[in-house]
mmCIF file of C-alpha atoms in Angstrom:
data_model
loop_
_atom_site.group_PDB
_atom_site.id
_atom_site.type_symbol
_atom_site.label_atom_id
_atom_site.label_comp_id
_atom_site.label_asym_id
_atom_site.label_seq_id
_atom_site.Cartn_x
_atom_site.Cartn_y
_atom_site.Cartn_z
ATOM 1 C CA MET A 6 0.000 0.000 0.000
ATOM 2 C CA SER A 7 1.341 3.434 -0.815
ATOM 3 C CA SER A 8 2.508 5.744 1.930
ATOM 4 C CA GLU A 9 -0.341 8.150 1.302
ATOM 5 C CA CYS A 10 -2.886 5.338 1.619
ATOM 6 C CA ARG A 11 -1.323 4.034 4.820
ATOM 7 C CA GLU A 12 -1.127 7.460 6.395
ATOM 8 C CA GLY A 13 -4.579 8.552 5.254
ATOM 9 C CA GLY A 14 -6.247 5.330 6.332
ATOM 10 C CA SER A 15 -4.649 5.541 9.762
ATOM 11 C CA ALA A 16 -5.497 9.204 10.189
ATOM 12 C CA VAL A 17 -9.206 8.730 9.570
ATOM 13 C CA GLY A 18 -9.357 5.386 11.334
ATOM 14 C CA LEU A 19 -10.445 3.543 8.203
ATOM 15 C CA GLU A 20 -9.175 0.407 6.551
ATOM 16 C CA GLY A 21 -12.268 -0.090 4.447
ATOM 17 C CA GLY A 22 -14.058 1.493 1.547
ATOM 18 C CA PRO A 23 -14.333 4.999 0.112
ATOM 19 C CA VAL A 24 -15.501 8.018 2.077
ATOM 20 C CA PRO A 25 -17.951 10.694 0.856
ATOM 21 C CA GLY A 26 -16.568 14.205 0.673
ATOM 22 C CA GLU A 27 -18.410 17.453 1.204
ATOM 23 C CA ASP A 28 -19.335 17.372 -2.474
ATOM 24 C CA GLY A 29 -20.918 13.939 -2.035
ATOM 25 C CA ARG A 30 -18.330 12.166 -4.151
ATOM 26 C CA LEU A 31 -16.824 8.947 -2.845
ATOM 27 C CA ARG A 32 -13.051 9.056 -2.488
ATOM 28 C CA CYS A 33 -10.289 6.807 -1.210
ATOM 29 C CA PRO A 34 -10.163 7.337 2.583
ATOM 30 C CA TRP A 35 -6.710 8.959 2.616
ATOM 31 C CA ALA A 36 -8.042 11.732 0.358
ATOM 32 C CA ALA A 37 -10.526 12.750 3.056
ATOM 33 C CA THR A 38 -7.840 13.856 5.514
ATOM 34 C CA THR A 39 -6.626 17.154 3.977
ATOM 35 C CA GLU A 40 -7.477 19.444 1.073
ATOM 36 C CA ASP A 41 -3.980 18.878 -0.321
ATOM 37 C CA TYR A 42 -4.577 15.144 -0.456
ATOM 38 C CA ALA A 43 -8.047 15.570 -1.948
ATOM 39 C CA HIS A 44 -6.716 17.746 -4.775
ATOM 40 C CA TYR A 45 -3.803 15.401 -5.472
ATOM 41 C CA HIS A 46 -6.130 12.387 -5.387
ATOM 42 C CA ASP A 47 -8.685 13.962 -7.718
ATOM 43 C CA THR A 48 -6.320 15.469 -10.277
ATOM 44 C CA GLU A 49 -3.070 13.488 -10.330
ATOM 45 C CA TRP A 50 -2.751 10.229 -8.425
ATOM 46 C CA GLY A 51 -3.240 7.264 -10.713
ATOM 47 C CA ARG A 52 -3.339 9.360 -13.894
ATOM 48 C CA PRO A 53 -0.876 8.210 -16.582
ATOM 49 C CA VAL A 54 2.414 10.128 -16.623
ATOM 50 C CA ARG A 55 4.727 9.850 -19.624
ATOM 51 C CA GLY A 56 8.132 11.317 -20.389
ATOM 52 C CA ASP A 57 11.607 10.806 -18.949
ATOM 53 C CA ASP A 58 11.755 14.040 -16.948
ATOM 54 C CA ALA A 59 8.266 13.608 -15.504
ATOM 55 C CA LEU A 60 9.020 10.051 -14.398
ATOM 56 C CA PHE A 61 12.387 11.123 -13.003
ATOM 57 C CA GLU A 62 10.509 13.634 -10.850
ATOM 58 C CA ARG A 63 8.147 10.938 -9.528
ATOM 59 C CA LEU A 64 11.042 8.612 -8.723
ATOM 60 C CA CYS A 65 12.905 11.396 -6.953
ATOM 61 C CA LEU A 66 9.943 12.557 -4.890
ATOM 62 C CA GLU A 67 8.970 9.031 -3.888
ATOM 63 C CA GLY A 68 12.587 8.468 -2.860
ATOM 64 C CA PHE A 69 12.590 11.641 -0.765
ATOM 65 C CA GLN A 70 9.320 10.517 0.822
ATOM 66 C CA SER A 71 10.889 7.324 2.226
ATOM 67 C CA GLY A 72 10.459 7.432 6.010
ATOM 68 C CA LEU A 73 8.377 10.615 5.877
ATOM 69 C CA SER A 74 4.775 11.642 5.331
ATOM 70 C CA TRP A 75 3.827 12.010 1.668
ATOM 71 C CA LEU A 76 2.005 15.169 2.710
ATOM 72 C CA THR A 77 5.380 16.678 3.630
ATOM 73 C CA ILE A 78 6.653 16.043 0.100
ATOM 74 C CA LEU A 79 3.441 17.206 -1.519
ATOM 75 C CA ARG A 80 3.562 20.541 0.282
ATOM 76 C CA LYS A 81 7.226 21.010 -0.622
ATOM 77 C CA ARG A 82 6.864 19.922 -4.234
ATOM 78 C CA GLU A 83 7.087 23.383 -5.793
ATOM 79 C CA ALA A 84 10.199 24.098 -3.720
ATOM 80 C CA PHE A 85 11.647 20.787 -4.901
ATOM 81 C CA ARG A 86 10.907 21.693 -8.505
ATOM 82 C CA ALA A 87 12.599 25.065 -8.130
ATOM 83 C CA ALA A 88 15.618 23.558 -6.368
ATOM 84 C CA PHE A 89 16.026 20.719 -8.881
ATOM 85 C CA ALA A 90 15.605 22.720 -12.098
ATOM 86 C CA GLY A 91 12.148 21.327 -12.767
ATOM 87 C CA PHE A 92 13.599 17.804 -12.529
ATOM 88 C CA ARG A 93 14.993 18.085 -16.040
ATOM 89 C CA ILE A 94 17.417 15.193 -16.160
ATOM 90 C CA ALA A 95 20.045 16.989 -18.235
ATOM 91 C CA ALA A 96 20.016 20.004 -15.936
ATOM 92 C CA VAL A 97 20.244 17.995 -12.704
ATOM 93 C CA ALA A 98 23.002 15.834 -14.169
ATOM 94 C CA ALA A 99 25.061 19.004 -14.622
ATOM 95 C CA PHE A 100 24.735 20.047 -10.974
ATOM 96 C CA THR A 101 28.066 20.732 -9.265
ATOM 97 C CA GLU A 102 29.318 20.362 -5.703
ATOM 98 C CA ALA A 103 28.163 23.940 -5.179
ATOM 99 C CA ASP A 104 24.654 22.930 -6.248
ATOM 100 C CA GLU A 105 24.708 20.015 -3.826
ATOM 101 C CA ALA A 106 25.738 22.394 -1.027
ATOM 102 C CA ARG A 107 22.917 24.717 -2.072
ATOM 103 C CA LEU A 108 20.403 21.874 -1.849
ATOM 104 C CA LEU A 109 21.648 20.838 1.574
ATOM 105 C CA ALA A 110 21.068 24.416 2.773
ATOM 106 C CA ASP A 111 17.613 24.767 1.211
ATOM 107 C CA SER A 112 14.990 24.656 3.982
ATOM 108 C CA GLY A 113 12.220 24.391 1.397
ATOM 109 C CA ILE A 114 13.097 20.792 0.586
ATOM 110 C CA VAL A 115 14.030 17.672 2.545
ATOM 111 C CA ARG A 116 17.705 18.183 3.382
ATOM 112 C CA ASN A 117 18.794 14.579 3.505
ATOM 113 C CA ARG A 118 22.347 14.183 2.217
ATOM 114 C CA ALA A 119 21.932 10.572 1.045
ATOM 115 C CA LYS A 120 18.686 11.303 -0.824
ATOM 116 C CA ILE A 121 20.068 14.442 -2.454
ATOM 117 C CA SER A 122 23.204 12.591 -3.492
ATOM 118 C CA ALA A 123 21.091 9.766 -4.937
ATOM 119 C CA ALA A 124 18.949 12.186 -6.958
ATOM 120 C CA LEU A 125 22.036 13.794 -8.510
ATOM 121 C CA SER A 126 23.692 10.437 -9.142
ATOM 122 C CA ASN A 127 20.513 9.063 -10.738
ATOM 123 C CA ALA A 128 20.281 12.071 -13.041
ATOM 124 C CA ARG A 129 23.860 11.510 -14.189
ATOM 125 C CA VAL A 130 23.090 7.872 -14.961
ATOM 126 C CA LEU A 131 19.876 8.715 -16.820
ATOM 127 C CA ALA A 132 21.538 11.518 -18.796
ATOM 128 C CA GLU A 133 23.533 8.788 -20.574
ATOM 129 C CA TRP A 134 20.397 6.940 -21.687
ATOM 130 C CA GLU A 135 18.701 7.389 -25.031
ATOM 131 C CA PRO A 136 15.713 9.763 -24.995
ATOM 132 C CA GLY A 137 12.590 7.878 -23.990
ATOM 133 C CA ALA A 138 14.515 4.995 -22.426
ATOM 134 C CA LEU A 139 13.371 5.683 -18.865
ATOM 135 C CA ASP A 140 9.773 6.039 -20.013
ATOM 136 C CA SER A 141 9.982 2.757 -21.915
ATOM 137 C CA LEU A 142 11.605 0.921 -19.020
ATOM 138 C CA VAL A 143 9.128 2.116 -16.417
ATOM 139 C CA TRP A 144 6.045 1.540 -18.552
ATOM 140 C CA SER A 145 7.221 -1.922 -19.596
ATOM 141 C CA HIS A 146 6.374 -2.936 -16.017
ATOM 142 C CA ALA A 147 2.723 -1.891 -16.160
ATOM 143 C CA PRO A 148 0.795 -5.080 -15.313
ATOM 144 C CA GLU A 149 -1.211 -6.654 -18.127
ATOM 145 C CA PRO A 150 -4.030 -7.256 -17.701
ATOM 146 C CA ALA A 151 -4.656 -4.523 -15.167
ATOM 147 C CA PRO A 152 -5.404 -5.854 -11.676
ATOM 148 C CA ARG A 153 -9.018 -5.806 -10.544
ATOM 149 C CA PRO A 154 -9.957 -2.643 -8.653
ATOM 150 C CA PRO A 155 -9.337 -2.820 -4.897
ATOM 151 C CA ARG A 156 -12.492 -2.445 -2.835
ATOM 152 C CA THR A 157 -10.765 -1.511 0.442
ATOM 153 C CA LEU A 158 -7.456 -0.019 1.514
ATOM 154 C CA GLY A 159 -6.529 -3.420 2.870
ATOM 155 C CA GLU A 160 -6.483 -4.770 -0.680
ATOM 156 C CA VAL A 161 -3.928 -2.207 -1.894
ATOM 157 C CA PRO A 162 -0.439 -3.776 -1.885
ATOM 158 C CA ALA A 163 2.855 -2.220 -0.803
ATOM 159 C CA THR A 164 4.804 -4.076 -3.490
ATOM 160 C CA THR A 165 4.001 -6.319 -6.434
ATOM 161 C CA PRO A 166 6.035 -8.664 -8.651
ATOM 162 C CA GLU A 167 6.116 -5.855 -11.226
ATOM 163 C CA SER A 168 7.454 -3.286 -8.749
ATOM 164 C CA LYS A 169 10.111 -5.735 -7.571
ATOM 165 C CA ALA A 170 11.160 -6.337 -11.176
ATOM 166 C CA LEU A 171 11.228 -2.601 -11.898
ATOM 167 C CA ALA A 172 13.337 -1.936 -8.798
ATOM 168 C CA ARG A 173 15.786 -4.658 -9.821
ATOM 169 C CA GLU A 174 16.202 -3.192 -13.303
ATOM 170 C CA LEU A 175 16.633 0.363 -12.022
ATOM 171 C CA LYS A 176 19.192 -0.741 -9.435
ATOM 172 C CA SER A 177 21.083 -2.864 -11.948
ATOM 173 C CA SER A 178 21.322 0.247 -14.129
ATOM 174 C CA GLY A 179 22.997 2.137 -11.305
ATOM 175 C CA LEU A 180 20.045 4.032 -9.798
ATOM 176 C CA ARG A 181 19.734 4.443 -6.034
ATOM 177 C CA PHE A 182 16.808 4.815 -3.580
ATOM 178 C CA VAL A 183 14.589 2.792 -5.894
ATOM 179 C CA GLY A 184 13.485 -0.202 -3.818
ATOM 180 C CA PRO A 185 10.297 -2.194 -4.537
ATOM 181 C CA THR A 186 8.098 -0.017 -2.282
ATOM 182 C CA THR A 187 9.365 3.199 -3.862
ATOM 183 C CA ALA A 188 8.950 1.625 -7.298
ATOM 184 C CA TYR A 189 5.352 0.658 -6.542
ATOM 185 C CA ALA A 190 4.490 4.096 -5.163
ATOM 186 C CA THR A 191 5.904 5.539 -8.389
ATOM 187 C CA MET A 192 3.786 3.112 -10.415
ATOM 188 C CA GLN A 193 0.710 4.293 -8.513
ATOM 189 C CA ALA A 194 1.566 7.975 -8.862
ATOM 190 C CA ALA A 195 2.342 7.643 -12.571
ATOM 191 C CA GLY A 196 -0.747 5.611 -13.428
ATOM 192 C CA LEU A 197 0.885 2.294 -14.311
ATOM 193 C CA VAL A 198 -1.617 0.905 -11.831
ATOM 194 C CA ASP A 199 -4.909 2.423 -10.760
ATOM 195 C CA ASP A 200 -5.341 1.834 -7.041
ATOM 196 C CA HIS A 201 -8.332 4.108 -6.621
ATOM 197 C CA LEU A 202 -10.904 1.999 -4.830
ATOM 198 C CA ALA A 203 -13.621 0.380 -6.924
ATOM 199 C CA GLU A 204 -16.309 2.852 -5.866
ATOM 200 C CA CYS A 205 -14.057 5.946 -5.883
ATOM 201 C CA TRP A 206 -15.417 8.533 -8.305
ATOM 202 C CA VAL A 207 -12.028 9.011 -9.975
ATOM 203 C CA ARG A 208 -12.029 5.449 -11.319
ATOM 204 C CA GLY A 209 -14.763 6.439 -13.745
ATOM 205 C CA LEU A 210 -12.630 9.093 -15.429
ATOM 206 C CA PRO A 211 -11.013 8.300 -18.796
ATOM 207 C CA GLN A 212 -7.345 7.334 -18.629
ATOM 208 C CA VAL A 213 -5.019 8.014 -21.552
ATOM 209 C CA ARG A 214 -1.641 6.298 -21.763
#
């Protein structure tokens, strides 16, 4: 189960089905805890994301989230984007020691030396790949056929065979902070899997890959 699902389910004391919001729409329980979560849930989470830079951003942010609340990352996302040059792989790959020192001093982001170092190292690895290679690699692990919709939070996994395989391939390519849980959270965030609960209103929206 993703970190946002775990945290949201715990916060509202729910491990079951969707919760009605003030607008009457049924949402995954974690989305009922804050307006930030509700907006992210309704407009981004589970929607297909394509492109190397966009997927690099998701991998980075999920890596920074490890051990923290996803809400912390969500609220710092614009600061992260500013600090990391919009997560453009080529730009981050060119960061210098001075840039790393700047990031470590930036209170707007998570100032974890190991995670910052991993993000810069990963960008340098990915900058050597052919355009579209990261997108192709990540999306090659989208499960086919798609899993049946979960009906409760308890049915949402933390890892899957596909996320374990994706993590192995990313690690074997030299990327860091990309374990199976981080890989699965990225798959959820980027729409490789749709873990909105079966009765969540977002599941009825068209998805374009």
